[in-house]
mmCIF file with all atom_site columns, C-alpha atoms in Angstrom:
data_model
loop_
_atom_site.group_PDB
_atom_site.id
_atom_site.type_symbol
_atom_site.label_atom_id
_atom_site.label_alt_id
_atom_site.label_comp_id
_atom_site.label_asym_id
_atom_site.label_entity_id
_atom_site.label_seq_id
_atom_site.pdbx_PDB_ins_code
_atom_site.Cartn_x
_atom_site.Cartn_y
_atom_site.Cartn_z
_atom_site.occupancy
_atom_site.B_iso_or_equiv
_atom_site.pdbx_formal_charge
_atom_site.auth_seq_id
_atom_site.auth_comp_id
_atom_site.auth_asym_id
_atom_site.auth_atom_id
_atom_site.pdbx_PDB_model_num
ATOM 1   C CA . MET J 1 1   ? 15.394  -15.541 25.017  1.00 0.00 ? 1   MET J CA 1
ATOM 2   C CA . LYS J 1 2   ? 15.331  -11.918 24.293  1.00 0.00 ? 2   LYS J CA 1
ATOM 3   C CA . LYS J 1 3   ? 18.635  -12.209 22.862  1.00 0.00 ? 3   LYS J CA 1
ATOM 4   C CA . ILE J 1 4   ? 17.986  -15.158 20.941  1.00 0.00 ? 4   ILE J CA 1
ATOM 5   C CA . PHE J 1 5   ? 15.324  -13.403 19.146  1.00 0.00 ? 5   PHE J CA 1
ATOM 6   C CA . TYR J 1 6   ? 17.298  -10.520 18.609  1.00 0.00 ? 6   TYR J CA 1
ATOM 7   C CA . LYS J 1 7   ? 20.259  -12.458 16.804  1.00 0.00 ? 7   LYS J CA 1
ATOM 8   C CA . GLY J 1 8   ? 17.644  -14.681 15.238  1.00 0.00 ? 8   GLY J CA 1
ATOM 9   C CA . ARG J 1 9   ? 15.675  -11.553 13.639  1.00 0.00 ? 9   ARG J CA 1
ATOM 10  C CA . PHE J 1 10  ? 17.703  -11.520 10.393  1.00 0.00 ? 10  PHE J CA 1
ATOM 11  C CA . VAL J 1 11  ? 16.858  -15.228 9.600   1.00 0.00 ? 11  VAL J CA 1
ATOM 12  C CA . PHE J 1 12  ? 13.196  -14.849 11.087  1.00 0.00 ? 12  PHE J CA 1
ATOM 13  C CA . PHE J 1 13  ? 11.614  -11.665 9.259   1.00 0.00 ? 13  PHE J CA 1
ATOM 14  C CA . PRO J 1 14  ? 12.973  -12.691 6.088   1.00 0.00 ? 14  PRO J CA 1
ATOM 15  C CA . LEU J 1 15  ? 11.357  -15.956 6.158   1.00 0.00 ? 15  LEU J CA 1
ATOM 16  C CA . ILE J 1 16  ? 8.353   -14.720 7.408   1.00 0.00 ? 16  ILE J CA 1
ATOM 17  C CA . GLY J 1 17  ? 8.357   -12.520 4.325   1.00 0.00 ? 17  GLY J CA 1
ATOM 18  C CA . ILE J 1 18  ? 9.062   -15.417 1.658   1.00 0.00 ? 18  ILE J CA 1
ATOM 19  C CA . ALA J 1 19  ? 6.049   -17.321 3.638   1.00 0.00 ? 19  ALA J CA 1
ATOM 20  C CA . PHE J 1 20  ? 3.889   -14.132 2.748   1.00 0.00 ? 20  PHE J CA 1
ATOM 21  C CA . LEU J 1 21  ? 4.792   -13.770 -0.473  1.00 0.00 ? 21  LEU J CA 1
ATOM 22  C CA . SER J 1 22  ? 4.443   -17.489 -1.338  1.00 0.00 ? 22  SER J CA 1
ATOM 23  C CA . LEU J 1 23  ? 0.997   -17.717 0.297   1.00 0.00 ? 23  LEU J CA 1
ATOM 24  C CA . VAL J 1 24  ? -0.197  -14.754 -1.701  1.00 0.00 ? 24  VAL J CA 1
ATOM 25  C CA . SER J 1 25  ? 1.081   -16.173 -4.816  1.00 0.00 ? 25  SER J CA 1
ATOM 26  C CA . TYR J 1 26  ? -0.346  -19.323 -4.244  1.00 0.00 ? 26  TYR J CA 1
ATOM 27  C CA . VAL J 1 27  ? -3.812  -17.879 -3.377  1.00 0.00 ? 27  VAL J CA 1
ATOM 28  C CA . VAL J 1 28  ? -3.253  -15.606 -6.745  1.00 0.00 ? 28  VAL J CA 1
ATOM 29  C CA . MET J 1 29  ? -2.567  -18.760 -8.929  1.00 0.00 ? 29  MET J CA 1
ATOM 30  C CA . LEU J 1 30  ? -5.621  -20.267 -7.247  1.00 0.00 ? 30  LEU J CA 1
ATOM 31  C CA . LEU J 1 31  ? -8.046  -17.357 -8.195  1.00 0.00 ? 31  LEU J CA 1
ATOM 32  C CA . TRP J 1 32  ? -6.722  -17.084 -11.536 1.00 0.00 ? 32  TRP J CA 1
ATOM 33  C CA . ASN J 1 33  ? -6.742  -20.922 -12.465 1.00 0.00 ? 33  ASN J CA 1
ATOM 34  C CA . ASN J 1 34  ? -10.268 -21.529 -11.086 1.00 0.00 ? 34  ASN J CA 1
ATOM 35  C CA . LEU J 1 35  ? -12.057 -18.258 -12.447 1.00 0.00 ? 35  LEU J CA 1
ATOM 36  C CA . LEU J 1 36  ? -10.248 -16.511 -15.288 1.00 0.00 ? 36  LEU J CA 1
ATOM 37  C CA . PRO J 1 37  ? -10.144 -19.667 -17.650 1.00 0.00 ? 37  PRO J CA 1
ATOM 38  C CA . GLU J 1 38  ? -13.872 -20.182 -17.551 1.00 0.00 ? 38  GLU J CA 1
ATOM 39  C CA . ILE J 1 39  ? -14.730 -16.150 -17.629 1.00 0.00 ? 39  ILE J CA 1
ATOM 40  C CA . LEU J 1 40  ? -12.181 -14.964 -20.107 1.00 0.00 ? 40  LEU J CA 1
ATOM 41  C CA . GLY J 1 41  ? -10.822 -18.309 -21.740 1.00 0.00 ? 41  GLY J CA 1
ATOM 42  C CA . VAL J 1 42  ? -7.133  -17.612 -20.500 1.00 0.00 ? 42  VAL J CA 1
ATOM 43  C CA . ARG J 1 43  ? -4.541  -20.513 -19.898 1.00 0.00 ? 43  ARG J CA 1
ATOM 44  C CA . SER J 1 44  ? -3.994  -21.398 -16.552 1.00 0.00 ? 44  SER J CA 1
ATOM 45  C CA . ILE J 1 45  ? -0.573  -20.368 -14.956 1.00 0.00 ? 45  ILE J CA 1
ATOM 46  C CA . THR J 1 46  ? 2.083   -21.778 -12.506 1.00 0.00 ? 46  THR J CA 1
ATOM 47  C CA . PHE J 1 47  ? 3.010   -20.684 -9.121  1.00 0.00 ? 47  PHE J CA 1
ATOM 48  C CA . TRP J 1 48  ? 5.892   -18.744 -10.283 1.00 0.00 ? 48  TRP J CA 1
ATOM 49  C CA . GLN J 1 49  ? 3.632   -16.770 -12.923 1.00 0.00 ? 49  GLN J CA 1
ATOM 50  C CA . ALA J 1 50  ? 1.400   -15.953 -10.124 1.00 0.00 ? 50  ALA J CA 1
ATOM 51  C CA . MET J 1 51  ? 4.088   -14.423 -8.148  1.00 0.00 ? 51  MET J CA 1
ATOM 52  C CA . GLY J 1 52  ? 5.394   -12.618 -11.051 1.00 0.00 ? 52  GLY J CA 1
ATOM 53  C CA . ILE J 1 53  ? 1.875   -11.114 -11.715 1.00 0.00 ? 53  ILE J CA 1
ATOM 54  C CA . PHE J 1 54  ? 1.644   -10.404 -7.836  1.00 0.00 ? 54  PHE J CA 1
ATOM 55  C CA . ILE J 1 55  ? 4.795   -8.580  -7.773  1.00 0.00 ? 55  ILE J CA 1
ATOM 56  C CA . LEU J 1 56  ? 4.120   -6.667  -11.187 1.00 0.00 ? 56  LEU J CA 1
ATOM 57  C CA . SER J 1 57  ? 0.725   -5.349  -10.096 1.00 0.00 ? 57  SER J CA 1
ATOM 58  C CA . LYS J 1 58  ? 2.316   -4.407  -6.510  1.00 0.00 ? 58  LYS J CA 1
ATOM 59  C CA . ILE J 1 59  ? 5.009   -2.322  -8.922  1.00 0.00 ? 59  ILE J CA 1
ATOM 60  C CA . LEU J 1 60  ? 2.436   -1.095  -11.154 1.00 0.00 ? 60  LEU J CA 1
ATOM 61  C CA . PHE J 1 61  ? -0.017  -0.055  -8.757  1.00 0.00 ? 61  PHE J CA 1
ATOM 62  C CA . GLY J 1 62  ? 1.749   0.608   -5.283  1.00 0.00 ? 62  GLY J CA 1
ATOM 63  C CA . PHE J 1 63  ? 1.846   -1.140  -2.184  1.00 0.00 ? 63  PHE J CA 1
ATOM 64  C CA . GLY J 1 64  ? -0.963  0.846   -0.600  1.00 0.00 ? 64  GLY J CA 1
ATOM 65  C CA . LYS J 1 65  ? -0.907  3.179   2.350   1.00 0.00 ? 65  LYS J CA 1
ATOM 66  C CA . GLY J 1 66  ? -4.407  2.305   3.679   1.00 0.00 ? 66  GLY J CA 1
ATOM 67  C CA . GLY J 1 67  ? -5.594  2.994   7.133   1.00 0.00 ? 67  GLY J CA 1
ATOM 68  C CA . LYS J 1 68  ? -5.158  6.562   8.593   1.00 0.00 ? 68  LYS J CA 1
ATOM 69  C CA . MET J 1 69  ? -2.768  7.671   5.757   1.00 0.00 ? 69  MET J CA 1
ATOM 70  C CA . GLY J 1 70  ? -5.723  7.881   3.070   1.00 0.00 ? 70  GLY J CA 1
ATOM 71  C CA . SER J 1 71  ? -6.676  11.033  1.551   1.00 0.00 ? 71  SER J CA 1
ATOM 72  C CA . SER J 1 72  ? -9.639  11.266  3.665   1.00 0.00 ? 72  SER J CA 1
ATOM 73  C CA . TRP J 1 73  ? -7.524  11.564  6.649   1.00 0.00 ? 73  TRP J CA 1
ATOM 74  C CA . LYS J 1 74  ? -5.530  14.006  4.911   1.00 0.00 ? 74  LYS J CA 1
ATOM 75  C CA . ARG J 1 75  ? -8.601  16.072  4.206   1.00 0.00 ? 75  ARG J CA 1
ATOM 76  C CA . GLY J 1 76  ? -9.805  15.970  7.731   1.00 0.00 ? 76  GLY J CA 1
ATOM 77  C CA . ARG J 1 77  ? -6.341  16.971  8.894   1.00 0.00 ? 77  ARG J CA 1
ATOM 78  C CA . MET J 1 78  ? -6.462  20.078  6.557   1.00 0.00 ? 78  MET J CA 1
ATOM 79  C CA . ALA J 1 79  ? -9.573  21.194  7.679   1.00 0.00 ? 79  ALA J CA 1
ATOM 80  C CA . GLU J 1 80  ? -8.515  21.157  11.203  1.00 0.00 ? 80  GLU J CA 1
ATOM 81  C CA . ARG J 1 81  ? -5.750  23.349  10.335  1.00 0.00 ? 81  ARG J CA 1
ATOM 82  C CA . PHE J 1 82  ? -7.698  25.389  8.055   1.00 0.00 ? 82  PHE J CA 1
ATOM 83  C CA . LYS J 1 83  ? -10.039 26.007  11.170  1.00 0.00 ? 83  LYS J CA 1
ATOM 84  C CA . GLU J 1 84  ? -7.167  26.996  13.463  1.00 0.00 ? 84  GLU J CA 1
ATOM 85  C CA . MET J 1 85  ? -5.839  29.645  11.056  1.00 0.00 ? 85  MET J CA 1
ATOM 86  C CA . THR J 1 86  ? -6.754  33.237  11.538  1.00 0.00 ? 86  THR J CA 1
ATOM 87  C CA . PRO J 1 87  ? -8.752  34.868  9.117   1.00 0.00 ? 87  PRO J CA 1
ATOM 88  C CA . GLU J 1 88  ? -6.000  36.508  7.401   1.00 0.00 ? 88  GLU J CA 1
ATOM 89  C CA . GLU J 1 89  ? -4.330  33.147  7.172   1.00 0.00 ? 89  GLU J CA 1
ATOM 90  C CA . GLN J 1 90  ? -7.270  31.678  5.753   1.00 0.00 ? 90  GLN J CA 1
ATOM 91  C CA . GLU J 1 91  ? -7.538  34.048  3.124   1.00 0.00 ? 91  GLU J CA 1
ATOM 92  C CA . GLN J 1 92  ? -3.845  33.487  2.114   1.00 0.00 ? 92  GLN J CA 1
ATOM 93  C CA . PHE J 1 93  ? -4.490  30.018  2.016   1.00 0.00 ? 93  PHE J CA 1
ATOM 94  C CA . LYS J 1 94  ? -7.402  30.519  -0.422  1.00 0.00 ? 94  LYS J CA 1
ATOM 95  C CA . ALA J 1 95  ? -5.559  32.821  -2.696  1.00 0.00 ? 95  ALA J CA 1
ATOM 96  C CA . LYS J 1 96  ? -2.767  30.374  -3.017  1.00 0.00 ? 96  LYS J CA 1
ATOM 97  C CA . MET J 1 97  ? -5.296  27.391  -3.660  1.00 0.00 ? 97  MET J CA 1
ATOM 98  C CA . GLN J 1 98  ? -6.925  29.633  -6.294  1.00 0.00 ? 98  GLN J CA 1
ATOM 99  C CA . HIS J 1 99  ? -3.291  30.237  -8.013  1.00 0.00 ? 99  HIS J CA 1
ATOM 100 C CA . TRP J 1 100 ? -2.674  26.732  -8.016  1.00 0.00 ? 100 TRP J CA 1
ATOM 101 C CA . LYS J 1 101 ? -5.964  26.044  -9.546  1.00 0.00 ? 101 LYS J CA 1
ATOM 102 C CA . CYS J 1 102 ? -5.162  28.504  -12.580 1.00 0.00 ? 102 CYS J CA 1
#
């Protein structure tokens, strides 16, 4: 069974991706057609237009990092590294940061 899944993954994963893109596009279309014509007075859109809007928004606004990779995680990690530095290293780090701020 493991070999079947291993060989079939080249078909399975793209199908999952296509199914996910289709589902998200359908949800975008439903939300657009049920909310925006009444709120903003715009026209209804088709499934393909909804898919284009979704892909365009991902290109323009990014795919998101979420989870632990957010900026708060980076600040916490930097604070931990700063605490582990010696006082001399802390002063050098502060000087570099002041130089970057101009």
